[in-house]
Short mmCIF file of C-alpha atoms in Angstrom, two decimals:
data_model
loop_
_atom_site.label_atom_id
_atom_site.label_comp_id
_atom_site.label_asym_id
_atom_site.label_seq_id
_atom_site.Cartn_x
_atom_site.Cartn_y
_atom_site.Cartn_z
CA MET A 1 -15.49 24.73 90.73
CA LYS A 2 -13.56 26.93 93.75
CA LYS A 3 -13.29 24.85 97.02
CA THR A 4 -13.90 27.59 99.87
CA LEU A 5 -15.21 25.07 102.40
CA LEU A 6 -14.08 21.68 103.74
CA PHE A 7 -15.88 20.02 106.29
CA LEU A 8 -14.19 17.34 109.27
CA LEU A 9 -16.73 15.45 111.22
CA TYR A 10 -15.99 14.44 114.68
CA ILE A 11 -19.48 13.03 115.87
CA PHE A 12 -21.13 9.67 116.03
CA GLY A 13 -17.40 8.37 117.49
CA MET A 14 -15.66 9.63 114.45
CA SER A 15 -12.20 10.82 114.97
CA GLN A 16 -9.54 13.61 113.72
CA LEU A 17 -7.75 12.81 110.51
CA SER A 18 -4.18 11.62 110.60
CA ALA A 19 -1.79 13.97 108.98
CA GLN A 20 -0.67 12.34 106.09
CA ASP A 21 -1.85 8.79 105.48
CA LYS A 22 -2.56 7.00 102.17
CA ILE A 23 -6.05 8.74 101.49
CA ASP A 24 -4.62 12.31 102.16
CA GLN A 25 -1.96 11.77 99.88
CA ALA A 26 -4.34 10.10 97.30
CA VAL A 27 -6.64 13.14 97.64
CA GLN A 28 -3.73 15.56 97.23
CA ASN A 29 -3.05 13.82 93.87
CA LEU A 30 -6.58 13.84 92.90
CA GLU A 31 -6.68 17.92 93.59
CA ASN A 32 -3.44 18.50 92.30
CA ASN A 33 -3.36 16.39 88.94
CA TYR A 34 -6.93 15.89 88.00
CA THR A 35 -8.54 18.97 86.56
CA GLN A 36 -10.25 18.37 83.64
CA GLU A 37 -12.20 20.20 80.98
CA LYS A 38 -16.22 19.40 79.52
CA VAL A 39 -17.10 20.67 76.38
CA PHE A 40 -20.91 21.49 75.10
CA LEU A 41 -21.67 22.45 71.66
CA LEU A 42 -25.38 24.73 71.44
CA MET A 43 -26.13 23.68 67.79
CA ASP A 44 -28.82 25.77 65.58
CA LYS A 45 -30.74 22.60 64.49
CA ASP A 46 -31.19 18.99 65.25
CA LYS A 47 -30.84 18.02 61.66
CA TYR A 48 -29.81 19.20 58.64
CA VAL A 49 -29.94 19.36 54.48
CA VAL A 50 -26.79 19.49 52.40
CA GLY A 51 -26.18 23.65 51.38
CA ASP A 52 -27.13 24.18 55.13
CA ASN A 53 -24.65 26.21 57.05
CA MET A 54 -24.22 23.90 60.99
CA TYR A 55 -23.77 26.81 63.08
CA PHE A 56 -22.65 25.98 66.88
CA LYS A 57 -22.04 27.83 70.11
CA ALA A 58 -19.26 26.07 72.18
CA PHE A 59 -19.24 26.06 75.77
CA VAL A 60 -15.88 25.02 77.54
CA PHE A 61 -16.38 24.09 81.49
CA ASN A 62 -13.93 23.50 84.22
CA GLY A 63 -16.13 21.51 86.85
CA TYR A 64 -18.97 23.82 86.46
CA GLY A 65 -17.82 27.09 85.70
CA ARG A 66 -16.08 28.53 82.78
CA SER A 67 -12.75 27.16 82.15
CA ALA A 68 -9.74 29.30 81.75
CA ILE A 69 -7.47 26.37 81.07
CA SER A 70 -8.01 26.38 77.24
CA ASN A 71 -8.03 28.99 74.65
CA THR A 72 -8.51 26.92 71.57
CA LEU A 73 -11.05 24.38 70.91
CA PHE A 74 -11.03 22.19 68.14
CA VAL A 75 -14.56 20.85 66.36
CA GLU A 76 -14.48 17.99 64.04
CA LEU A 77 -17.53 16.50 61.53
CA TYR A 78 -16.79 12.87 60.95
CA ASP A 79 -19.17 10.10 58.55
CA HIS A 80 -20.01 6.91 60.03
CA ASN A 81 -17.04 5.74 58.76
CA LYS A 82 -14.95 7.97 60.83
CA ASN A 83 -13.71 9.97 58.09
CA VAL A 84 -12.91 13.40 58.83
CA VAL A 85 -15.30 15.86 56.53
CA ASP A 86 -14.63 18.85 57.73
CA LYS A 87 -12.58 20.55 61.03
CA LYS A 88 -12.51 23.75 62.81
CA THR A 89 -10.22 25.54 65.04
CA VAL A 90 -12.15 27.47 67.85
CA PHE A 91 -10.84 30.65 69.64
CA LEU A 92 -12.36 30.63 73.02
CA LYS A 93 -12.94 33.56 75.27
CA ASN A 94 -13.57 33.11 78.95
CA GLY A 95 -14.69 29.63 77.90
CA GLU A 96 -16.78 30.39 75.02
CA GLY A 97 -16.77 30.17 71.47
CA ASP A 98 -18.24 29.78 67.80
CA GLY A 99 -17.98 28.18 64.58
CA THR A 100 -19.80 26.98 61.42
CA PHE A 101 -19.65 24.38 58.76
CA ALA A 102 -20.96 24.80 55.20
CA LEU A 103 -22.21 21.06 54.19
CA SER A 104 -21.41 20.24 50.97
CA ASP A 105 -23.91 19.15 48.09
CA PHE A 106 -21.87 15.87 47.82
CA LEU A 107 -22.38 14.80 51.22
CA ASN A 108 -24.57 11.50 51.05
CA GLU A 109 -27.62 11.08 53.40
CA ASP A 110 -26.33 9.31 56.62
CA ILE A 111 -25.45 10.12 60.47
CA TYR A 112 -22.60 12.08 61.17
CA PHE A 113 -21.04 13.12 64.06
CA VAL A 114 -19.69 16.36 65.56
CA ARG A 115 -16.45 15.94 68.05
CA ALA A 116 -15.27 18.55 70.06
CA TYR A 117 -12.24 18.89 72.46
CA THR A 118 -9.30 20.86 73.62
CA THR A 119 -5.61 19.70 74.02
CA TRP A 120 -5.63 19.62 77.28
CA MET A 121 -8.47 16.99 77.59
CA GLY A 122 -5.89 14.79 75.43
CA ASN A 123 -4.14 13.72 78.55
CA PHE A 124 -7.67 11.91 79.61
CA PRO A 125 -9.80 9.36 78.41
CA GLU A 126 -11.51 9.86 75.01
CA GLU A 127 -14.71 9.12 76.55
CA PHE A 128 -15.34 12.25 77.83
CA ASN A 129 -14.86 14.18 74.39
CA PHE A 130 -18.24 15.83 73.47
CA MET A 131 -19.71 13.43 70.58
CA LYS A 132 -23.21 14.01 68.69
CA GLN A 133 -25.02 12.43 66.31
CA VAL A 134 -26.41 14.47 63.65
CA PRO A 135 -28.68 13.38 60.58
CA ILE A 136 -27.82 14.95 57.02
CA TYR A 137 -30.10 14.92 54.77
CA ASN A 138 -29.65 15.03 50.38
CA PRO A 139 -32.75 14.60 48.17
CA ALA A 140 -30.07 13.65 45.73
CA SER A 141 -28.69 10.62 47.58
CA GLU A 142 -29.45 7.17 46.62
CA GLN A 143 -28.92 5.87 50.08
CA LYS A 144 -31.72 7.43 52.49
CA LEU A 145 -32.18 7.31 56.29
CA VAL A 146 -35.47 5.44 57.97
CA LEU A 147 -36.14 5.72 61.34
CA ASP A 148 -35.82 2.30 63.37
CA LYS A 149 -38.95 1.74 65.53
CA ASN A 150 -37.60 -1.47 66.93
CA THR A 151 -34.33 -0.34 68.55
CA LYS A 152 -33.01 -3.23 70.64
CA TRP A 153 -32.82 -2.36 74.63
CA SER A 154 -30.61 -3.86 77.69
CA ALA A 155 -30.88 -3.52 81.18
CA ASP A 156 -28.87 -3.47 84.65
CA VAL A 157 -29.60 -3.39 88.04
CA PHE A 158 -27.18 -1.11 90.44
CA PRO A 159 -27.80 -1.50 94.49
CA GLU A 160 -27.32 1.72 96.11
CA SER A 161 -23.78 2.51 96.74
CA GLY A 162 -22.59 -1.07 95.32
CA THR A 163 -23.23 -2.95 97.44
CA PHE A 164 -25.74 -5.71 98.38
CA VAL A 165 -25.46 -7.34 101.80
CA ASP A 166 -27.68 -9.79 103.95
CA GLN A 167 -30.49 -8.22 105.70
CA ILE A 168 -29.49 -4.77 104.94
CA PRO A 169 -32.74 -3.17 103.35
CA THR A 170 -31.50 -1.65 99.93
CA LYS A 171 -32.62 0.23 97.19
CA VAL A 172 -32.03 -0.67 93.70
CA ALA A 173 -31.78 1.20 90.51
CA VAL A 174 -33.28 -0.65 87.40
CA ARG A 175 -31.09 1.53 84.05
CA LEU A 176 -32.53 0.66 80.81
CA TYR A 177 -29.83 0.97 77.68
CA SER A 178 -30.66 1.70 74.24
CA GLN A 179 -28.90 3.35 71.10
CA GLY A 180 -31.93 4.45 70.13
CA ILE A 181 -35.59 5.36 71.40
CA PRO A 182 -36.30 3.49 74.25
CA PRO A 183 -39.76 2.35 75.44
CA ALA A 184 -41.73 4.87 76.77
CA SER A 185 -43.41 2.69 79.07
CA TRP A 186 -41.85 -0.43 81.00
CA SER A 187 -42.07 -2.53 84.06
CA GLY A 188 -41.13 -5.84 86.37
CA TYR A 189 -40.57 -7.62 88.78
CA VAL A 190 -37.93 -9.76 91.33
CA VAL A 191 -38.19 -13.02 91.96
CA ASP A 192 -36.30 -15.75 94.11
CA ALA A 193 -34.62 -17.76 91.35
CA ALA A 194 -35.36 -20.91 93.58
CA LYS A 195 -39.48 -19.57 93.21
CA PRO A 196 -39.21 -18.10 89.98
CA ASN A 197 -43.09 -17.85 89.93
CA GLU A 198 -43.43 -15.89 92.89
CA LYS A 199 -43.06 -11.99 92.46
CA ILE A 200 -41.14 -10.36 95.27
CA ILE A 201 -41.57 -6.70 94.43
CA SER A 202 -43.12 -5.15 91.34
CA PHE A 203 -41.77 -1.92 89.80
CA LYS A 204 -42.63 0.23 87.14
CA ASN A 205 -40.46 2.98 85.35
CA LEU A 206 -39.76 6.39 86.46
CA ASP A 207 -39.03 7.77 82.95
CA GLN A 208 -37.66 5.80 79.89
CA ASN A 209 -34.22 5.41 81.76
CA VAL A 210 -35.10 4.15 85.23
CA ALA A 211 -37.12 2.42 87.68
CA VAL A 212 -36.29 1.80 91.44
CA PHE A 213 -37.42 -0.90 93.79
CA ASN A 214 -36.38 -1.70 97.59
CA ILE A 215 -35.40 -5.19 98.76
CA THR A 216 -33.94 -6.82 102.20
CA PRO A 217 -31.71 -9.51 100.35
CA ALA A 218 -30.90 -12.64 102.08
CA ALA A 219 -27.67 -14.73 102.00
CA GLY A 220 -27.94 -17.98 100.28
CA LYS A 221 -30.48 -16.71 97.49
CA THR A 222 -30.16 -15.46 94.10
CA TYR A 223 -32.25 -12.84 92.84
CA LYS A 224 -33.45 -11.67 89.57
CA ALA A 225 -35.48 -9.05 87.98
CA VAL A 226 -37.68 -9.17 85.03
CA ILE A 227 -38.15 -6.62 82.71
CA GLU A 228 -40.52 -6.20 80.34
CA ASP A 229 -41.57 -3.10 77.75
CA ASN A 230 -44.97 -2.12 76.46
CA LYS A 231 -44.60 -4.29 73.47
CA GLY A 232 -44.14 -7.54 75.30
CA THR A 233 -39.96 -7.60 75.13
CA LYS A 234 -38.65 -9.24 78.13
CA GLN A 235 -35.27 -9.44 79.48
CA THR A 236 -34.00 -11.25 82.52
CA VAL A 237 -31.21 -9.65 84.69
CA ASN A 238 -29.19 -11.18 87.43
CA LEU A 239 -28.88 -9.16 90.92
CA PRO A 240 -25.49 -8.91 92.78
CA ALA A 241 -24.53 -11.87 94.97
CA VAL A 242 -25.99 -11.44 98.15
CA ALA A 243 -22.51 -10.72 100.70
CA THR A 244 -22.55 -12.34 104.14
CA SER A 245 -20.59 -9.17 105.24
CA GLY A 246 -20.04 -5.47 104.30
CA ILE A 247 -21.85 -2.13 104.48
CA SER A 248 -24.44 -0.08 102.81
CA LEU A 249 -24.52 3.62 102.43
CA GLN A 250 -27.80 5.23 102.24
CA LEU A 251 -28.45 8.92 101.30
CA THR A 252 -31.29 11.51 101.36
CA GLY A 253 -31.62 15.12 101.08
CA ASP A 254 -33.42 17.84 102.29
CA GLU A 255 -32.97 21.52 102.44
CA LYS A 256 -30.51 21.54 104.62
CA GLY A 257 -28.22 19.06 103.05
CA ILE A 258 -27.27 15.24 102.43
CA ASN A 259 -28.34 12.77 104.82
CA TYR A 260 -26.32 9.66 105.13
CA LYS A 261 -27.00 6.18 107.20
CA LEU A 262 -23.89 3.90 107.11
CA LYS A 263 -25.17 0.26 108.06
CA GLY A 264 -22.83 -2.68 108.45
CA ASN A 265 -23.36 -6.77 108.89
CA GLY A 266 -20.77 -8.87 110.07
CA LEU A 267 -18.06 -6.51 110.56
CA PRO A 268 -15.79 -7.73 113.77
CA GLN A 269 -14.73 -4.21 114.41
CA GLY A 270 -18.03 -2.47 113.66
CA LEU A 271 -17.31 0.80 111.67
CA GLN A 272 -14.19 1.37 113.65
CA GLY A 273 -11.38 2.26 111.13
CA TYR A 274 -13.86 3.37 108.17
CA SER A 275 -13.51 6.78 106.77
CA ILE A 276 -15.60 8.79 104.48
CA VAL A 277 -14.72 11.30 101.60
CA GLY A 278 -16.65 13.49 99.41
CA THR A 279 -15.43 14.94 96.34
CA ILE A 280 -16.82 17.46 93.72
CA ASN A 281 -14.91 18.32 90.52
CA ASN A 282 -12.34 16.29 92.19
CA GLN A 283 -11.75 18.42 94.97
CA LEU A 284 -12.21 16.98 98.68
CA VAL A 285 -14.96 19.07 100.17
CA TYR A 286 -15.77 16.34 103.06
CA ARG A 287 -13.99 14.15 105.18
CA ALA A 288 -14.43 11.99 108.43
CA ASN A 289 -12.84 8.85 109.92
CA MET A 290 -14.48 6.80 112.25
CA LYS A 291 -14.07 5.30 115.66
CA THR A 292 -17.23 3.66 116.62
CA THR A 293 -17.32 -0.24 117.24
CA THR A 294 -21.34 -0.35 116.21
CA ASN A 295 -22.48 -1.26 112.72
CA GLU A 296 -24.65 1.72 112.23
CA ALA A 297 -24.03 5.77 111.99
CA ALA A 298 -26.00 8.54 110.31
CA SER A 299 -25.14 12.32 109.96
CA GLN A 300 -25.52 15.12 107.87
CA ILE A 301 -23.60 16.75 105.22
CA PRO A 302 -24.49 20.67 104.75
CA ASN A 303 -25.17 21.76 101.58
CA LYS A 304 -22.37 24.15 102.19
CA VAL A 305 -20.00 21.69 100.65
CA SER A 306 -21.03 22.99 97.25
CA ASN A 307 -21.09 26.49 98.05
CA ASP A 308 -24.65 26.09 98.03
CA GLU A 309 -24.33 25.64 94.68
CA THR A 310 -26.15 22.69 92.11
CA ALA A 311 -23.47 19.93 92.03
CA VAL A 312 -22.98 16.00 92.15
CA LEU A 313 -21.12 14.94 95.09
CA ASN A 314 -19.07 11.75 94.93
CA LEU A 315 -19.28 10.11 98.39
CA THR A 316 -16.56 7.39 98.72
CA ILE A 317 -16.34 4.96 101.91
CA PHE A 318 -13.03 3.38 102.64
CA ASP A 319 -12.69 -0.01 104.80
CA GLU A 320 -10.10 0.04 107.83
CA LYS A 321 -7.36 -1.28 105.11
CA GLN A 322 -8.20 1.87 103.14
CA ASN A 323 -9.91 -0.11 100.17
CA VAL A 324 -13.05 1.62 98.74
CA ALA A 325 -16.19 -0.41 100.30
CA ALA A 326 -18.99 1.63 99.03
CA GLN A 327 -19.61 4.30 96.82
CA ARG A 328 -22.86 6.63 95.77
CA LEU A 329 -23.38 9.77 93.64
CA PHE A 330 -25.96 12.52 94.76
CA PHE A 331 -27.39 15.39 93.28
CA VAL A 332 -26.75 18.32 95.60
CA ASN A 333 -29.67 21.14 94.82
CA PRO A 334 -30.28 23.64 97.47
CA LYS A 335 -31.61 25.98 94.84
CA LYS A 336 -34.31 24.06 93.48
CA LEU A 337 -32.58 25.29 90.19
CA ASN A 338 -34.62 28.07 90.17
CA LEU A 339 -33.03 29.23 87.06
CA ASP A 340 -33.99 32.90 86.10
CA GLU A 341 -35.57 33.38 82.24
CA PRO A 342 -35.48 36.65 81.09
CA ALA A 343 -39.04 37.72 80.15
CA LEU A 344 -39.46 38.46 76.59
CA ALA A 345 -42.34 40.36 75.36
CA PHE A 346 -43.01 40.95 71.76
CA SER A 347 -45.34 39.56 69.10
CA MET A 348 -44.18 37.40 66.35
CA ASN A 349 -44.59 38.06 62.97
CA ASN A 350 -44.33 34.84 61.08
CA GLU A 351 -44.80 35.93 57.64
CA PRO A 352 -41.68 35.14 55.33
CA ARG A 353 -38.85 37.17 56.11
CA ALA A 354 -40.14 39.23 58.26
CA PHE A 355 -38.26 41.17 60.76
CA ASN A 356 -38.52 40.53 64.77
CA SER A 357 -36.84 42.00 67.54
CA PHE A 358 -36.90 41.93 71.50
CA ASP A 359 -35.33 43.50 74.22
CA ILE A 360 -33.24 41.57 77.41
CA GLU A 361 -33.20 43.88 80.59
CA PRO A 362 -29.71 44.38 81.62
CA ASP A 363 -28.72 42.19 84.91
CA GLY A 364 -25.14 43.37 86.30
CA ASP A 365 -24.28 39.85 86.77
CA TYR A 366 -24.04 38.64 83.25
CA THR A 367 -22.43 40.58 80.59
CA ASN A 368 -22.88 38.03 77.69
CA TYR A 369 -26.15 36.12 76.38
CA THR A 370 -26.69 33.27 74.06
CA VAL A 371 -29.72 33.87 71.68
CA LEU A 372 -30.69 30.48 70.08
CA VAL A 373 -33.67 30.78 67.55
CA ARG A 374 -34.88 27.44 66.10
CA GLU A 375 -37.74 26.64 63.92
CA ASN A 376 -41.02 24.74 66.33
CA LEU A 377 -40.94 21.34 65.38
CA PRO A 378 -42.23 19.40 68.20
CA SER A 379 -40.89 15.87 68.07
CA GLU A 380 -42.87 12.97 69.31
CA ASN A 381 -39.67 11.51 70.73
CA LYS A 382 -37.59 14.27 72.45
CA ASN A 383 -34.06 13.73 73.28
CA ASP A 384 -32.53 16.82 74.18
CA ASN A 385 -29.35 17.56 75.78
CA THR A 386 -28.69 21.07 76.80
CA ILE A 387 -26.24 22.97 78.43
CA LEU A 388 -27.83 22.49 81.73
CA SER A 389 -27.59 18.79 81.52
CA ALA A 390 -24.53 18.77 79.65
CA LYS A 391 -23.02 21.09 82.56
CA TRP A 392 -24.45 18.60 85.60
CA LEU A 393 -24.50 15.23 83.89
CA THR A 394 -23.66 14.06 80.36
CA GLY A 395 -20.30 15.85 80.10
CA ASP A 396 -19.07 13.82 83.24
CA PHE A 397 -20.75 10.65 82.44
CA THR A 398 -19.92 8.84 79.34
CA SER A 399 -22.89 5.90 79.23
CA ALA A 400 -25.94 7.05 76.96
CA ILE A 401 -28.88 8.93 78.63
CA PHE A 402 -32.06 9.21 76.88
CA ASN A 403 -33.34 13.06 77.03
CA PRO A 404 -30.82 14.17 79.73
CA SER A 405 -32.51 17.30 79.74
CA GLN A 406 -35.60 16.43 81.37
CA TYR A 407 -34.07 16.30 84.57
CA PHE A 408 -33.65 20.09 84.49
CA GLU A 409 -36.77 21.35 83.41
CA LYS A 410 -39.46 22.52 85.95
CA THR A 411 -41.07 19.55 85.82
CA SER A 412 -38.17 17.62 86.50
CA ASN A 413 -38.65 14.25 89.14
CA PRO A 414 -35.85 14.10 91.47
CA GLU A 415 -36.22 10.51 92.24
CA ALA A 416 -35.58 9.82 88.80
CA LEU A 417 -32.67 11.87 88.48
CA ASP A 418 -31.43 10.36 92.24
CA ALA A 419 -32.34 6.68 90.74
CA LEU A 420 -29.76 7.61 87.71
CA LEU A 421 -27.39 8.44 89.86
CA ILE A 422 -27.30 5.38 91.75
CA SER A 423 -26.67 3.30 88.18
CA GLU A 424 -23.53 6.04 87.50
CA LYS A 425 -19.93 5.87 88.43
CA TRP A 426 -17.63 8.92 88.92
CA GLN A 427 -14.98 7.96 86.07
CA ARG A 428 -12.99 11.01 85.81
CA PHE A 429 -10.71 9.17 88.42
CA ASP A 430 -9.66 5.83 90.18
CA TRP A 431 -9.10 5.29 93.78
CA LYS A 432 -6.92 2.64 93.11
CA THR A 433 -4.79 4.66 90.73
CA LEU A 434 -4.64 7.41 93.41
CA LEU A 435 -3.75 5.52 96.11
CA GLU A 436 -0.81 3.81 94.04
CA GLY A 437 0.45 7.40 93.85
CA LYS A 438 -0.07 7.25 89.65
CA THR A 439 -0.58 10.59 87.88
CA PRO A 440 -1.98 11.11 84.04
CA ASN A 441 0.54 11.02 81.48
CA PHE A 442 0.66 15.07 80.63
CA ASN A 443 1.36 14.79 76.93
CA TYR A 444 -0.69 17.50 76.10
CA LYS A 445 -0.44 21.34 76.75
CA PRO A 446 -3.06 23.56 77.23
CA ALA A 447 -3.48 25.34 73.69
CA LYS A 448 -3.39 28.98 74.45
CA ASN A 449 -4.87 30.75 71.21
CA LEU A 450 -3.52 29.94 67.65
CA SER A 451 -0.31 29.66 66.58
CA PHE A 452 0.99 30.21 63.10
CA LYS A 453 3.80 29.08 61.35
CA GLY A 454 5.45 31.19 58.02
CA LYS A 455 7.95 31.07 55.52
CA VAL A 456 10.16 34.28 54.81
CA THR A 457 11.90 34.41 51.48
CA ASN A 458 13.29 36.86 49.07
CA ASN A 459 13.34 36.23 44.92
CA GLY A 460 12.19 32.76 46.01
CA ARG A 461 15.17 31.94 48.41
CA PHE A 462 14.68 31.37 52.18
CA ILE A 463 16.26 33.81 54.50
CA PRO A 464 17.74 32.03 57.64
CA ASN A 465 18.41 33.69 60.87
CA LYS A 466 17.26 37.35 59.83
CA SER A 467 15.86 39.93 61.87
CA VAL A 468 12.57 40.91 60.40
CA ASN A 469 9.62 43.47 61.29
CA LEU A 470 6.31 41.97 60.63
CA LEU A 471 3.29 44.14 59.72
CA LEU A 472 0.13 42.85 60.69
CA LYS A 473 -3.53 44.33 59.48
CA THR A 474 -6.92 43.38 59.56
CA GLU A 475 -9.80 45.08 57.96
CA SER A 476 -10.76 46.49 61.02
CA SER A 477 -7.72 46.79 63.02
CA GLU A 478 -4.97 49.20 63.06
CA LYS A 479 -1.37 47.93 62.01
CA ASN A 480 0.53 46.39 64.56
CA PHE A 481 4.38 45.80 64.14
CA VAL A 482 6.00 42.78 65.62
CA PRO A 483 10.08 41.95 65.59
CA ALA A 484 10.94 38.28 64.71
CA VAL A 485 13.67 36.19 63.55
CA THR A 486 13.76 33.45 61.25
CA ASP A 487 14.92 30.12 62.25
CA ASP A 488 17.80 28.13 60.39
CA ASN A 489 15.37 27.15 57.78
CA GLY A 490 13.87 30.55 57.18
CA PHE A 491 10.58 30.14 59.26
CA ILE A 492 9.25 32.55 61.67
CA TYR A 493 6.55 31.47 64.20
CA LEU A 494 3.64 33.30 65.21
CA ASP A 495 2.45 31.83 68.86
CA ASN A 496 -0.95 32.76 71.01
CA ILE A 497 -2.53 35.40 68.55
CA TYR A 498 -6.40 35.42 67.54
CA PHE A 499 -8.04 37.04 64.77
CA ASP A 500 -11.70 36.65 63.43
CA GLU A 501 -11.36 38.11 60.34
CA PRO A 502 -8.58 38.03 57.07
CA LEU A 503 -5.34 39.26 58.19
CA THR A 504 -2.57 40.20 55.58
CA ILE A 505 1.04 39.90 56.83
CA SER A 506 3.82 41.93 55.59
CA TYR A 507 7.56 41.69 56.30
CA TYR A 508 10.60 44.30 56.06
CA LEU A 509 14.06 42.73 56.17
CA ASN A 510 16.27 44.49 58.28
CA LYS A 511 19.44 44.97 56.07
CA ASP A 512 22.68 46.20 56.26
CA LYS A 513 22.63 50.60 56.83
CA LYS A 514 24.00 50.94 53.28
CA GLN A 515 21.11 48.74 51.81
CA ASN A 516 17.34 49.77 51.45
CA SER A 517 14.94 47.53 53.59
CA ASP A 518 13.26 44.67 51.52
CA THR A 519 9.25 44.15 51.45
CA ASP A 520 7.39 41.17 50.90
CA ASN A 521 4.49 39.39 52.05
CA LEU A 522 4.89 36.36 54.27
CA ASN A 523 4.12 33.30 52.35
#
């Protein structure tokens, strides 16, 4: 996302920023060195049979917009033993590309994995590569896939902003994790470990991923959450130890922006010296320093920090020693995800091999459309990851989220998405690393289209250090002449080219004036 606005707050006893403190330098490091890409593959099916073609459309983002960093995407198909079954190199134009895997009849019936990444993404943690499980069936295979209906799950609890401070009312998210299908219904309650039979608060899941409850912790007490699914399976999770001093960051949203409250306890100088930093896509959008000696402050961050676009805001509180004191993610959604859906008026002919067509009204804001045609096969356990959920959620978080597309549908529950973000952490950078001035190791440069290496021979002999004229021709293009020079070993290099159909390359050797030019095909 292109940053156009930066808000500095001077109210509630907040002072203007110093010119070059550690946080300023860390932010500069972040903005200059942490531009990253994320990938989503739109696939024509959720499961395949050997002999099928696996079609995919690739979208590469830099933040929330199409990436212009890379022009080449690598897509790989793995078996469950991490052996490469097939791989494709995909040309990207305006952050989009497409490709196909032809599934061999000899593949065993199993779960396979599709991985996609750019060269530039190799400079950052591999966990952010696109990865998708794909079942492939084979009627002739002795090995058969069987749905595991008793998938185990685990749970954890996350206080808002990551702090659990004495006498400060705190919202707590409960998160369920499962490698398969999590229980559709689950609930729980909180107890004091000293009185395990007395329920302090009860809660019920908002969806299959999260629940939420509110509690005011007391110092010296130990709290436990007991979670139980609809089959009677239970798990007990300890809440964090109650801190006698610290701060809590509480966020809510409305049409105008993000409302935040800071509450401290046991702070000798109150909030004096604390600062707030807000980033979106690793770009600074909000900054404030505090001067107040009280333990509370509140204000609003306007939606304009995201250019009035949907985004995830990463808000961090630093103490007077510039250590991270609290962190919170928040979904900025000023337009309420009012997505335009093209009206397709046509009657479907469901006869075998029938022809169907439809028209899309032209829109000046869009030049390209992607149309996905799939079989209408309803599933009891919907687990979809769409381009919207990949753009705003799964592309930036590495933990397993069941059915992430639900958070970006018309019937979505904003409270559930907020609880999910309370349980997440922005891991595309680490403030400790930034404050120390460290940068990523840039071992990989962006791949700009495709590069090829060719060997020039004459009567089977290598021809080193020779000027040649290359003739490039595809079935649909005119002939193109490209001059080149062979290296010491007789090789030439074609960099940054693209073609999506068979390409024939011939070359002409430049000889002495008394000799005729030789023509040959490039090996």
